[in-house]
XYZ file of C-alpha atoms in Angstrom:
712
model
C -15.302 6.533 -50.971
C -13.058 8.826 -48.898
C -10.075 8.140 -46.661
C -8.928 9.489 -43.304
C -5.667 8.366 -41.674
C -5.553 5.517 -44.152
C -9.067 4.322 -43.239
C -11.636 4.170 -46.031
C -15.134 5.554 -45.471
C -17.804 4.361 -45.359
C -16.540 1.436 -43.295
C -17.201 -1.874 -45.048
C -15.625 -4.337 -42.615
C -18.645 -6.040 -40.956
C -16.885 -6.304 -37.577
C -16.002 -2.612 -37.673
C -19.570 -1.707 -38.674
C -21.010 -3.701 -35.787
C -18.481 -2.204 -33.358
C -19.378 1.349 -34.411
C -23.081 0.624 -33.972
C -22.437 -0.818 -30.497
C -20.410 2.260 -29.540
C -23.284 4.476 -30.697
C -25.748 2.416 -28.643
C -23.408 2.696 -25.647
C -22.328 6.342 -25.810
C -25.226 8.186 -27.482
C -27.653 7.861 -24.526
C -24.965 9.034 -22.087
C -24.019 12.067 -24.196
C -27.527 13.155 -25.148
C -28.818 12.668 -21.599
C -26.315 15.293 -20.429
C -27.628 17.597 -23.143
C -31.202 17.018 -21.967
C -32.198 15.248 -25.198
C -34.372 12.082 -24.970
C -32.447 8.934 -25.852
C -34.762 8.094 -28.765
C -34.024 11.472 -30.341
C -30.346 10.987 -29.582
C -30.233 7.682 -31.435
C -31.881 9.196 -34.523
C -29.492 12.163 -34.515
C -26.520 9.825 -34.054
C -27.661 7.795 -37.060
C -28.003 10.974 -39.110
C -24.462 12.077 -38.167
C -22.726 8.793 -39.056
C -24.965 8.117 -42.075
C -24.166 8.437 -45.785
C -25.567 11.979 -46.035
C -23.389 13.454 -43.247
C -20.007 12.094 -42.095
C -20.478 8.946 -44.209
C -18.917 6.690 -41.573
C -21.434 3.873 -41.994
C -23.087 2.732 -45.226
C -26.834 2.202 -45.292
C -26.349 -1.390 -46.413
C -28.454 -4.519 -46.205
C -27.462 -5.279 -42.590
C -28.595 -1.862 -41.314
C -31.825 -2.165 -43.280
C -32.576 -5.670 -41.966
C -31.791 -4.914 -38.319
C -33.729 -1.655 -38.540
C -36.785 -3.466 -39.863
C -36.416 -6.152 -37.209
C -36.310 -3.419 -34.564
C -39.542 -1.885 -35.824
C -41.341 -5.238 -35.839
C -39.924 -5.911 -32.386
C -41.420 -2.669 -31.036
C -44.867 -3.621 -32.315
C -44.500 -7.190 -31.044
C -43.548 -5.960 -27.574
C -46.469 -3.515 -27.607
C -48.816 -6.449 -28.168
C -47.108 -8.500 -25.456
C -47.226 -5.767 -22.808
C -50.737 -4.456 -23.382
C -53.273 -5.251 -20.649
C -55.731 -7.536 -22.453
C -58.457 -7.244 -19.816
C -58.237 -3.451 -19.881
C -58.206 -3.477 -23.687
C -61.442 -5.488 -23.691
C -62.959 -3.129 -21.150
C -61.965 -0.105 -23.256
C -62.584 -1.720 -26.644
C -65.235 0.832 -27.601
C -62.916 3.692 -26.676
C -60.050 2.118 -28.626
C -62.188 1.817 -31.761
C -63.482 5.368 -31.331
C -59.987 6.761 -30.880
C -58.730 4.727 -33.843
C -61.416 6.245 -36.062
C -60.735 9.783 -34.803
C -56.958 9.511 -35.126
C -57.454 8.169 -38.658
C -60.137 10.557 -39.949
C -58.814 13.882 -38.604
C -55.227 13.586 -39.970
C -56.610 12.129 -43.223
C -58.765 15.247 -43.680
C -55.726 17.434 -43.031
C -53.840 15.439 -45.674
C -56.597 15.812 -48.276
C -56.862 19.563 -47.698
C -53.108 20.163 -47.591
C -52.490 17.937 -50.608
C -55.137 19.611 -52.767
C -54.876 23.280 -51.775
C -51.277 23.683 -50.566
C -49.370 21.131 -52.645
C -51.609 20.826 -55.710
C -51.665 17.008 -55.747
C -54.037 14.788 -57.698
C -56.794 12.820 -55.951
C -54.745 9.591 -55.872
C -51.694 11.414 -54.515
C -53.884 13.021 -51.840
C -55.210 9.591 -50.853
C -51.667 8.286 -50.419
C -50.847 11.375 -48.381
C -53.902 10.601 -46.224
C -52.594 7.063 -45.650
C -49.241 8.539 -44.591
C -50.778 11.098 -42.228
C -53.432 8.847 -40.666
C -51.125 5.956 -39.825
C -48.483 6.061 -37.130
C -45.880 3.882 -35.447
C -45.437 3.407 -31.692
C -41.869 4.691 -31.819
C -42.025 6.047 -28.260
C -43.523 2.883 -26.734
C -40.152 1.879 -25.165
C -40.427 5.051 -23.059
C -43.773 3.805 -21.737
C -42.234 0.427 -20.903
C -39.348 2.094 -19.101
C -41.733 4.048 -16.863
C -43.887 0.972 -16.178
C -47.035 2.455 -17.732
C -47.712 -0.119 -20.445
C -50.841 -1.406 -18.666
C -52.481 2.025 -18.288
C -55.846 2.572 -19.954
C -54.602 5.524 -22.023
C -51.755 3.398 -23.390
C -54.079 0.504 -24.214
C -56.462 2.879 -25.994
C -53.560 4.304 -28.016
C -52.314 0.836 -28.954
C -55.804 -0.321 -29.924
C -56.309 2.856 -31.949
C -53.021 2.196 -33.718
C -54.345 -1.078 -35.105
C -57.465 0.667 -36.451
C -55.539 3.549 -38.031
C -52.852 1.374 -39.608
C -55.426 -1.092 -40.960
C -57.442 1.630 -42.699
C -54.236 3.175 -44.050
C -53.241 -0.187 -45.486
C -56.639 -0.475 -47.166
C -56.162 2.944 -48.813
C -52.654 1.974 -49.880
C -53.847 -1.328 -51.359
C -56.694 0.445 -53.167
C -54.439 3.037 -54.809
C -51.779 0.473 -55.655
C -54.310 -1.905 -57.248
C -55.660 0.989 -59.345
C -52.313 1.320 -61.131
C -51.361 -2.381 -61.049
C -54.523 -4.290 -61.857
C -52.549 -7.095 -63.504
C -50.683 -7.818 -60.290
C -53.594 -9.867 -58.985
C -53.662 -7.917 -55.731
C -57.429 -7.363 -55.932
C -59.817 -7.167 -53.009
C -60.972 -10.788 -52.817
C -57.521 -12.450 -52.865
C -56.199 -9.866 -50.412
C -59.060 -10.403 -47.962
C -58.769 -14.187 -48.206
C -55.037 -14.018 -47.537
C -55.568 -11.723 -44.569
C -58.258 -14.017 -43.175
C -55.878 -16.970 -43.485
C -53.146 -14.980 -41.712
C -55.445 -14.048 -38.838
C -56.570 -17.666 -38.385
C -52.951 -18.815 -38.165
C -51.961 -15.997 -35.791
C -54.910 -16.140 -33.388
C -55.824 -19.841 -33.582
C -52.812 -21.939 -34.597
C -49.894 -20.039 -33.038
C -51.400 -19.845 -29.490
C -51.983 -23.604 -29.450
C -48.494 -24.387 -30.692
C -47.092 -21.903 -28.201
C -49.026 -23.355 -25.266
C -47.662 -26.827 -26.051
C -44.091 -25.645 -26.632
C -43.819 -23.420 -23.547
C -45.277 -26.161 -21.365
C -43.028 -28.900 -22.729
C -39.701 -27.023 -22.882
C -38.335 -25.067 -19.932
C -35.018 -24.056 -21.509
C -34.901 -20.244 -21.511
C -33.025 -19.911 -24.800
C -35.370 -22.260 -26.666
C -38.387 -20.363 -25.347
C -36.978 -16.996 -26.402
C -36.088 -18.166 -29.903
C -39.525 -19.760 -30.291
C -41.367 -16.570 -29.310
C -39.165 -14.519 -31.636
C -39.810 -16.948 -34.499
C -43.573 -16.680 -33.970
C -43.380 -12.869 -34.069
C -41.672 -12.817 -37.443
C -43.870 -15.605 -38.771
C -46.832 -13.329 -38.068
C -45.078 -10.413 -39.788
C -44.386 -12.571 -42.836
C -48.002 -13.757 -42.992
C -49.446 -10.233 -43.045
C -46.899 -9.171 -45.666
C -48.045 -12.163 -47.707
C -51.604 -10.805 -47.396
C -50.541 -7.422 -48.773
C -50.407 -5.586 -45.445
C -47.442 -4.246 -43.491
C -45.549 -6.736 -41.319
C -45.894 -4.480 -38.273
C -49.532 -5.590 -38.016
C -48.575 -9.255 -37.957
C -45.903 -8.741 -35.299
C -48.386 -6.816 -33.164
C -51.089 -9.474 -33.604
C -48.684 -12.238 -32.509
C -47.866 -10.160 -29.433
C -51.584 -10.071 -28.642
C -51.936 -13.813 -29.292
C -49.083 -14.656 -26.887
C -49.975 -11.967 -24.353
C -51.647 -14.250 -21.821
C -49.035 -17.002 -22.177
C -46.015 -14.894 -21.204
C -46.440 -13.260 -17.766
C -45.039 -9.763 -17.381
C -42.750 -10.775 -14.516
C -41.138 -13.860 -16.034
C -37.657 -14.725 -17.239
C -38.966 -15.056 -20.811
C -40.509 -11.573 -20.784
C -37.327 -10.196 -19.270
C -35.282 -11.678 -22.125
C -37.658 -10.313 -24.760
C -37.456 -6.800 -23.316
C -33.700 -6.960 -22.729
C -32.758 -7.999 -26.263
C -35.114 -5.425 -27.751
C -33.807 -2.549 -25.646
C -30.164 -3.553 -26.037
C -29.964 -4.239 -29.787
C -33.052 -4.075 -31.978
C -34.686 -0.817 -30.834
C -31.436 1.210 -31.148
C -30.735 -0.324 -34.572
C -34.153 0.796 -35.768
C -33.665 4.365 -34.533
C -30.168 4.592 -36.011
C -31.477 3.346 -39.367
C -34.102 6.131 -39.404
C -31.402 8.734 -38.852
C -29.232 7.304 -41.616
C -32.035 7.757 -44.168
C -32.305 11.511 -43.609
C -30.711 13.463 -46.479
C -30.461 17.102 -45.465
C -28.423 17.878 -48.601
C -31.568 17.533 -50.701
C -32.916 20.698 -49.106
C -29.992 22.826 -50.244
C -31.164 22.624 -53.871
C -34.132 24.977 -53.525
C -37.048 26.142 -51.432
C -39.611 23.673 -52.807
C -38.229 20.758 -50.817
C -38.422 22.768 -47.599
C -41.942 23.900 -48.412
C -43.209 20.342 -48.940
C -41.442 19.087 -45.795
C -42.843 21.901 -43.627
C -46.393 21.485 -44.965
C -46.288 17.726 -44.380
C -44.759 17.936 -40.894
C -47.030 20.704 -39.603
C -50.180 19.158 -41.088
C -49.594 15.690 -39.693
C -48.704 16.940 -36.200
C -51.720 19.249 -36.109
C -53.967 16.411 -37.250
C -52.715 13.978 -34.616
C -52.773 16.651 -31.895
C -56.335 17.660 -32.696
C -57.437 14.005 -32.813
C -55.944 13.349 -29.362
C -57.552 16.488 -27.925
C -60.974 15.691 -29.413
C -60.861 12.241 -27.838
C -59.576 13.645 -24.530
C -62.392 16.181 -24.310
C -65.083 13.712 -25.365
C -64.031 11.072 -22.806
C -63.022 13.509 -20.019
C -59.454 12.251 -19.766
C -56.760 14.214 -17.938
C -54.323 16.512 -19.739
C -51.498 14.049 -19.095
C -53.501 11.217 -20.676
C -54.352 13.383 -23.684
C -50.698 14.322 -24.116
C -49.751 10.656 -23.869
C -52.205 9.798 -26.656
C -50.682 12.502 -28.843
C -47.131 11.444 -28.010
C -47.727 7.787 -28.821
C -49.620 8.453 -32.067
C -47.490 11.262 -33.501
C -44.450 9.115 -34.347
C -44.188 7.422 -37.705
C -41.797 5.194 -39.588
C -42.518 1.986 -41.503
C -45.992 2.656 -42.865
C -44.990 6.161 -43.965
C -41.965 4.799 -45.795
C -44.029 2.023 -47.382
C -46.613 4.502 -48.663
C -44.096 6.988 -50.039
C -42.051 4.241 -51.710
C -45.142 2.840 -53.435
C -46.218 6.323 -54.511
C -42.702 7.132 -55.714
C -42.552 3.954 -57.809
C -45.947 4.567 -59.461
C -45.284 6.296 -62.792
C -48.317 8.132 -64.146
C -46.651 9.525 -67.295
C -43.485 10.907 -68.868
C -42.208 14.402 -69.517
C -40.987 15.618 -72.904
C -37.385 14.775 -72.042
C -38.432 11.206 -71.176
C -38.094 11.535 -67.401
C -40.901 9.792 -65.470
C -43.732 11.666 -63.753
C -44.240 9.970 -60.399
C -47.415 9.920 -58.323
C -45.343 11.174 -55.369
C -42.227 13.062 -56.475
C -38.790 13.271 -54.879
C -39.795 16.307 -52.829
C -42.482 14.247 -51.114
C -39.994 11.425 -50.615
C -37.442 13.697 -48.913
C -40.211 15.548 -47.077
C -41.537 12.294 -45.658
C -38.111 11.432 -44.248
C -37.893 14.850 -42.580
C -41.451 14.347 -41.338
C -40.358 11.045 -39.779
C -37.462 12.794 -38.010
C -39.581 15.665 -36.680
C -42.474 13.408 -35.660
C -40.125 11.047 -33.806
C -38.562 14.011 -31.991
C -41.957 15.401 -30.973
C -43.289 11.943 -30.102
C -40.434 11.077 -27.744
C -40.390 14.481 -26.011
C -44.172 14.608 -25.487
C -44.399 10.958 -24.403
C -41.604 11.333 -21.859
C -43.142 14.475 -20.385
C -46.623 12.922 -20.238
C -45.271 9.718 -18.664
C -43.575 11.697 -15.894
C -46.775 13.662 -15.289
C -48.823 10.457 -15.047
C -46.363 9.052 -12.513
C -46.737 12.220 -10.433
C -50.523 11.898 -10.582
C -50.304 8.280 -9.474
C -48.008 9.160 -6.569
C -50.372 11.927 -5.458
C -53.257 9.444 -5.433
C -51.281 6.904 -3.400
C -52.218 6.775 0.254
C -49.501 8.514 2.313
C -49.624 5.823 5.004
C -49.074 3.000 2.522
C -46.204 0.910 3.832
C -44.064 -1.874 2.507
C -45.073 -5.483 3.130
C -41.839 -7.415 2.733
C -41.847 -11.038 1.544
C -39.536 -13.765 2.848
C -38.905 -16.979 0.893
C -37.170 -19.750 2.897
C -35.319 -22.056 0.482
C -34.622 -25.694 1.286
C -35.727 -27.729 -1.747
C -33.804 -26.938 -4.976
C -36.730 -28.152 -7.116
C -39.067 -25.520 -5.675
C -36.812 -22.450 -5.729
C -37.788 -21.179 -9.187
C -41.532 -21.448 -8.599
C -41.359 -19.859 -5.144
C -39.288 -16.894 -6.311
C -41.450 -16.467 -9.405
C -44.556 -16.400 -7.207
C -42.981 -13.917 -4.784
C -42.142 -11.520 -7.611
C -45.724 -11.627 -8.892
C -47.123 -11.004 -5.393
C -44.728 -8.119 -4.748
C -45.953 -4.535 -4.748
C -43.781 -1.540 -5.600
C -42.500 -0.778 -2.086
C -42.041 -4.370 -0.936
C -38.623 -5.932 -0.442
C -37.903 -9.577 -1.221
C -35.704 -11.844 0.900
C -34.429 -15.385 0.461
C -33.563 -17.237 3.655
C -31.567 -20.351 4.362
C -31.306 -21.544 7.968
C -28.216 -23.437 9.119
C -29.729 -26.111 11.345
C -26.884 -28.355 12.463
C -29.275 -30.701 14.256
C -30.947 -31.464 10.921
C -27.655 -31.934 9.078
C -27.764 -28.640 7.170
C -24.275 -27.146 6.991
C -23.215 -23.714 5.841
C -22.089 -24.916 2.404
C -25.477 -26.470 1.609
C -27.283 -23.283 2.630
C -24.906 -21.174 0.554
C -25.555 -23.347 -2.508
C -29.314 -22.930 -2.079
C -28.976 -19.153 -1.844
C -26.751 -19.118 -4.934
C -29.370 -21.071 -6.883
C -31.987 -18.556 -5.787
C -29.739 -15.645 -6.795
C -29.169 -17.178 -10.223
C -32.895 -17.447 -10.907
C -33.577 -13.964 -9.524
C -30.996 -12.551 -11.947
C -32.696 -14.289 -14.873
C -35.960 -12.442 -14.179
C -34.236 -9.172 -13.224
C -35.559 -9.298 -9.659
C -33.728 -8.149 -6.538
C -33.714 -10.587 -3.619
C -31.737 -9.909 -0.437
C -29.942 -13.074 0.674
C -30.119 -14.033 4.337
C -28.297 -16.918 6.057
C -29.108 -17.558 9.707
C -27.653 -19.883 12.329
C -30.436 -21.002 14.630
C -31.615 -23.847 16.819
C -34.157 -24.980 14.229
C -35.750 -23.820 10.979
C -39.008 -22.403 12.443
C -37.035 -20.318 14.947
C -34.763 -19.070 12.168
C -37.751 -17.985 10.083
C -39.481 -16.261 13.012
C -36.317 -14.367 13.969
C -35.702 -13.309 10.349
C -39.275 -12.025 10.118
C -38.688 -9.823 13.164
C -35.268 -8.611 12.018
C -36.275 -7.623 8.475
C -39.850 -6.474 9.230
C -41.367 -9.166 7.023
C -45.137 -9.448 6.742
C -45.430 -12.454 4.393
C -43.600 -15.786 4.349
C -43.841 -17.981 1.250
C -43.000 -21.686 1.547
C -43.532 -24.734 -0.631
C -44.571 -28.331 -0.002
C -44.479 -31.385 -2.219
C -46.709 -34.401 -2.676
C -46.222 -37.102 -0.032
C -46.169 -40.732 -1.087
C -47.436 -41.910 2.312
C -51.099 -40.971 2.494
C -51.143 -40.897 6.296
C -48.408 -38.237 6.462
C -49.559 -34.692 7.069
C -48.611 -32.659 3.982
C -47.153 -29.808 6.044
C -44.571 -31.778 7.998
C -43.256 -31.071 11.489
C -41.234 -27.942 10.640
C -44.062 -26.182 8.851
C -46.595 -27.068 11.545
C -44.153 -25.747 14.123
C -43.870 -22.499 12.186
C -47.657 -22.089 12.011
C -47.979 -22.774 15.730
C -45.540 -20.075 16.847
C -46.016 -17.390 14.161
C -48.792 -14.847 13.688
C -47.606 -13.322 10.373
C -48.998 -14.097 6.904
C -47.915 -17.512 5.628
C -48.398 -18.705 2.042
C -48.002 -22.452 1.507
C -47.890 -23.624 -2.107
C -48.060 -26.963 -3.881
C -47.554 -26.356 -7.580
C -47.510 -29.506 -9.698
C -47.013 -27.569 -12.927
C -45.929 -24.157 -14.096
C -47.811 -21.291 -12.492
C -47.867 -19.489 -15.857
C -50.452 -22.012 -17.135
C -53.056 -20.783 -14.636
C -56.283 -19.483 -16.195
C -58.385 -19.084 -13.033
C -57.627 -18.574 -9.350
C -60.364 -20.080 -7.185
C -60.467 -18.587 -3.678
C -62.111 -20.568 -0.868
C -62.780 -18.292 2.103
C -64.103 -19.409 5.517
C -66.806 -17.523 7.372
C -65.536 -14.360 9.127
C -62.225 -14.458 7.226
C -62.703 -10.733 6.583
C -62.100 -10.011 10.280
C -58.562 -11.392 10.214
C -55.877 -8.707 10.216
C -54.093 -9.952 7.081
C -57.207 -10.535 4.970
C -57.158 -7.226 3.077
C -53.512 -7.673 2.058
C -54.237 -11.247 0.959
C -57.064 -10.098 -1.315
C -54.877 -7.346 -2.748
C -52.071 -9.811 -3.491
C -54.545 -12.301 -4.979
C -55.890 -9.675 -7.370
C -52.337 -8.737 -8.330
C -51.503 -12.388 -9.006
C -54.559 -12.617 -11.273
C -53.397 -9.556 -13.197
C -49.866 -10.901 -13.612
C -51.131 -14.282 -14.831
C -53.969 -12.792 -16.939
C -56.226 -15.085 -14.908
C -59.791 -14.584 -13.733
C -60.799 -14.835 -10.078
C -63.579 -17.035 -8.707
C -64.473 -16.513 -5.040
C -66.512 -18.863 -2.847
C -67.435 -17.363 0.524
C -70.191 -16.677 3.035
C -72.616 -13.894 1.945
C -71.331 -11.575 4.695
C -67.756 -12.111 3.524
C -68.754 -11.437 -0.080
C -70.336 -8.155 0.999
C -67.047 -7.121 2.602
C -65.182 -8.119 -0.574
C -67.449 -5.898 -2.648
C -66.485 -2.998 -0.413
C -62.805 -3.820 -0.918
C -63.265 -3.833 -4.689
C -64.230 -0.181 -4.619
C -60.772 0.629 -3.236
C -58.824 -1.417 -5.767
C -58.216 -0.505 -9.400
C -59.423 -3.941 -10.482
C -58.781 -5.022 -14.073
C -59.636 -8.715 -13.893
C -62.660 -10.884 -14.557
C -64.317 -11.660 -11.229
C -67.024 -14.146 -10.203
C -68.539 -14.181 -6.706
C -70.333 -17.291 -5.396
C -72.065 -17.832 -2.063
C -70.773 -20.773 -0.035
C -73.175 -21.654 2.789
C -71.925 -25.152 3.489
C -68.358 -26.443 3.164
C -69.713 -29.931 2.511
C -69.861 -28.869 -1.146
C -66.168 -27.951 -1.363
C -64.961 -31.400 -2.577
C -67.551 -31.354 -5.367
C -66.459 -27.862 -6.429
C -62.793 -28.858 -6.471
C -63.532 -32.010 -8.439
C -65.107 -29.885 -11.194
C -61.997 -27.705 -11.627
C -59.427 -28.164 -14.394
C -55.644 -28.428 -14.472
C -55.465 -24.713 -15.320
C -57.179 -23.689 -12.061
C -55.228 -22.684 -8.956
C -57.165 -23.345 -5.739
C -56.339 -20.967 -2.899
C -57.676 -21.720 0.586
C -57.735 -19.175 3.387
C -57.187 -21.160 6.581
C -56.611 -20.035 10.159
C -54.887 -21.033 13.345
C -56.652 -22.357 16.433
C -58.403 -19.881 18.720
C -58.696 -17.238 16.013
C -61.940 -15.589 14.992
C -62.336 -17.453 11.676
C -61.083 -20.838 12.914
C -63.133 -23.993 12.427
C -61.938 -27.560 13.062
C -62.822 -28.590 9.519
C -60.173 -26.178 8.167
C -57.484 -28.437 9.643
C -58.721 -31.226 7.376
C -58.408 -29.248 4.124
C -54.690 -29.978 3.449
C -55.258 -33.688 4.135
C -58.266 -33.732 1.824
C -56.289 -32.074 -0.987
C -53.325 -34.398 -0.497
C -55.356 -37.603 -0.492
C -58.196 -36.872 -2.900
C -56.747 -34.226 -5.230
C -52.969 -34.762 -5.416
C -52.792 -33.426 -8.985
C -54.492 -30.089 -8.305
C -52.575 -26.820 -8.030
C -53.239 -25.519 -4.527
C -52.061 -22.875 -2.085
C -52.970 -22.254 1.542
C -52.948 -18.866 3.194
C -52.770 -18.344 6.943
C -53.476 -14.636 7.514
C -51.720 -12.471 10.045
C -53.802 -12.960 13.157
C -53.553 -10.757 16.207
C -57.040 -11.521 17.549
C -57.377 -14.889 19.294
C -60.636 -16.273 20.666
C -60.449 -17.860 24.100
C -63.652 -19.644 25.129
C -66.270 -16.865 25.596
C -64.237 -13.869 24.537
C -66.231 -11.003 22.987
C -65.171 -8.059 20.888
C -66.486 -4.629 20.174
C -67.940 -3.727 16.783
C -68.249 -6.380 14.086
C -66.093 -8.891 16.008
C -68.646 -9.146 18.805
C -70.292 -12.113 17.087
C -69.945 -15.497 18.788
C -66.879 -17.362 17.652
C -68.444 -20.818 17.902
C -70.345 -20.627 14.634
C -69.112 -23.746 12.832
C -70.964 -27.031 12.841
C -69.549 -30.365 13.914
C -71.494 -32.008 11.106
C -69.128 -30.423 8.592
C -66.133 -31.901 10.402
C -67.750 -35.322 10.536
C -68.506 -35.211 6.832
C -64.944 -34.192 5.995
C -63.639 -37.044 8.105
C -65.925 -39.462 6.254
C -64.799 -38.088 2.871
C -61.153 -38.493 3.852
C -61.677 -42.039 5.083
C -63.541 -42.979 1.901
C -60.809 -41.431 -0.192
C -58.097 -43.257 1.740
C -59.893 -46.585 1.375
C -60.225 -45.982 -2.361
C -56.487 -45.285 -2.653
C -55.646 -48.470 -0.779
């Protein structure tokens, strides 16, 4: 222990240790960004500088070790949470293929380098193969920061990681059991334990989670629960004899569909990881690096260089082989290499096990280890170099992929801003949450409160509503522009705000009416629909939107000719992706044909089912067969528009009276074409507008009357 200005080093006061770590987390990214060094590399270098083998400011004690391990598990857990499950299923074959390639190629490099360059035994070469073939997604936070975690290349890399790490763990368990047969860690018990762990992770935890997240809405309780499940999974796989990173990743996969990407819970998970746990992990890696060990001779440098060069060449060649075989772009190939070249936990686990296996003793009584101290120090240097290369390559590839995406974006693509009028405090959270999930990259979000003195709404009430909306928006890290308007009535205030802020979509909510004869929309909403031609979304959500498993779209005949139809379909697909829900569409055959043409323009990554709907008399039967996890979305229209039919006016009444417990939304598309008597149009709109049958309206009226009588 040394002293400077009366202060003893390394610092042992826990408050001082935590303060120093926080200062590193705060200042290191700022300093290294100015030097052009990626922040991940900066954190590792900062840990090396303050660690016991450099300035010796911080001790590598139990707290650093624990938080570092938590950070690693957190990275793998977040990788499982953010992966696009539907895309992973679609690219499952590619993920398995890449996993095999990225395991076999580096393993061959390890066997050759271990035997011919380092002179290792067969068992030592096998451990070296486990070290080289496995990898850790150290640079995954970079992918999250650039918003690329749902890209196919990323999903393939993450899926390949599971394959490579699993096979590496099998090699490790095989070698370890060879020297410790009495430990009981044989194949059958290990497989049974792993099977038990997988059953708990993929069968028990999702069911517990679904119940807990539905029952408790407190944000802190939800976050702690999700975190507890992640480390329960890590503990279970460690119990089975595998690394805990696998368990954390598997729990992330198990909870993937239950935690939407754009939710307050996901925002908390990402925030805590990026603020505390990820930096702790990177700092802990830096603190383990002992450069002094390489001043004692050339052999340590030789082993470190052979290991580092061999593993990077193996991973690079594996990524390139897969890129060439699947015709991926150079940026995607570089991303695969960047994500799979980093290493940490598995490498340390392998080298520690090999270091602790004693195969004999020298004449002076010193132990002969399966992996000697040169390999131990070389592996730490290999971790440093691989993390440096991984972060640099991943960042460069991510930027290149963003450029490619921007080049493919249509130059005339414009923003479609969304306005959310707020009047009911109970509906604010759901409306804002829905708006965020509908939002595309260029769209702006607005919250509106109209001061309508005739209705008794004063400025203070409107301000309180906007403050509630701002509080929820902050919890999900979403930017909403607050608007307060003084107007003669609410519909006029909304219409004027739409014009002023160039809004294309208005999102409003309704609630269940106790009086069955009341129209569910109310006077204000009906007034808005009468005088507005922009897109209007009307929602009635009786439960959390996050519980949705399917979105069922009911489209009227000729809906495809409405001006806002294409944007509605695009937003509906996006909502399905955000909720990990499938889409079921009921529409006229001509409308379905138009939808198929739209699908070719969209990068669709959802499960889709198309059904022909020739007669709307069957709609009540279809709705009755749906479950509580289905969201029904009707496309309606205003009078004198090309897709209007009188029966569409009865849909909200039918849903209110017969299906009050169903989750439902109504969409009135932007409509600039209005049909007046015998108006004709050129092109596809030249069809007669009077194509709906009165029999349908009569039947709906009968259904409503029967339903009302049954209620009474």
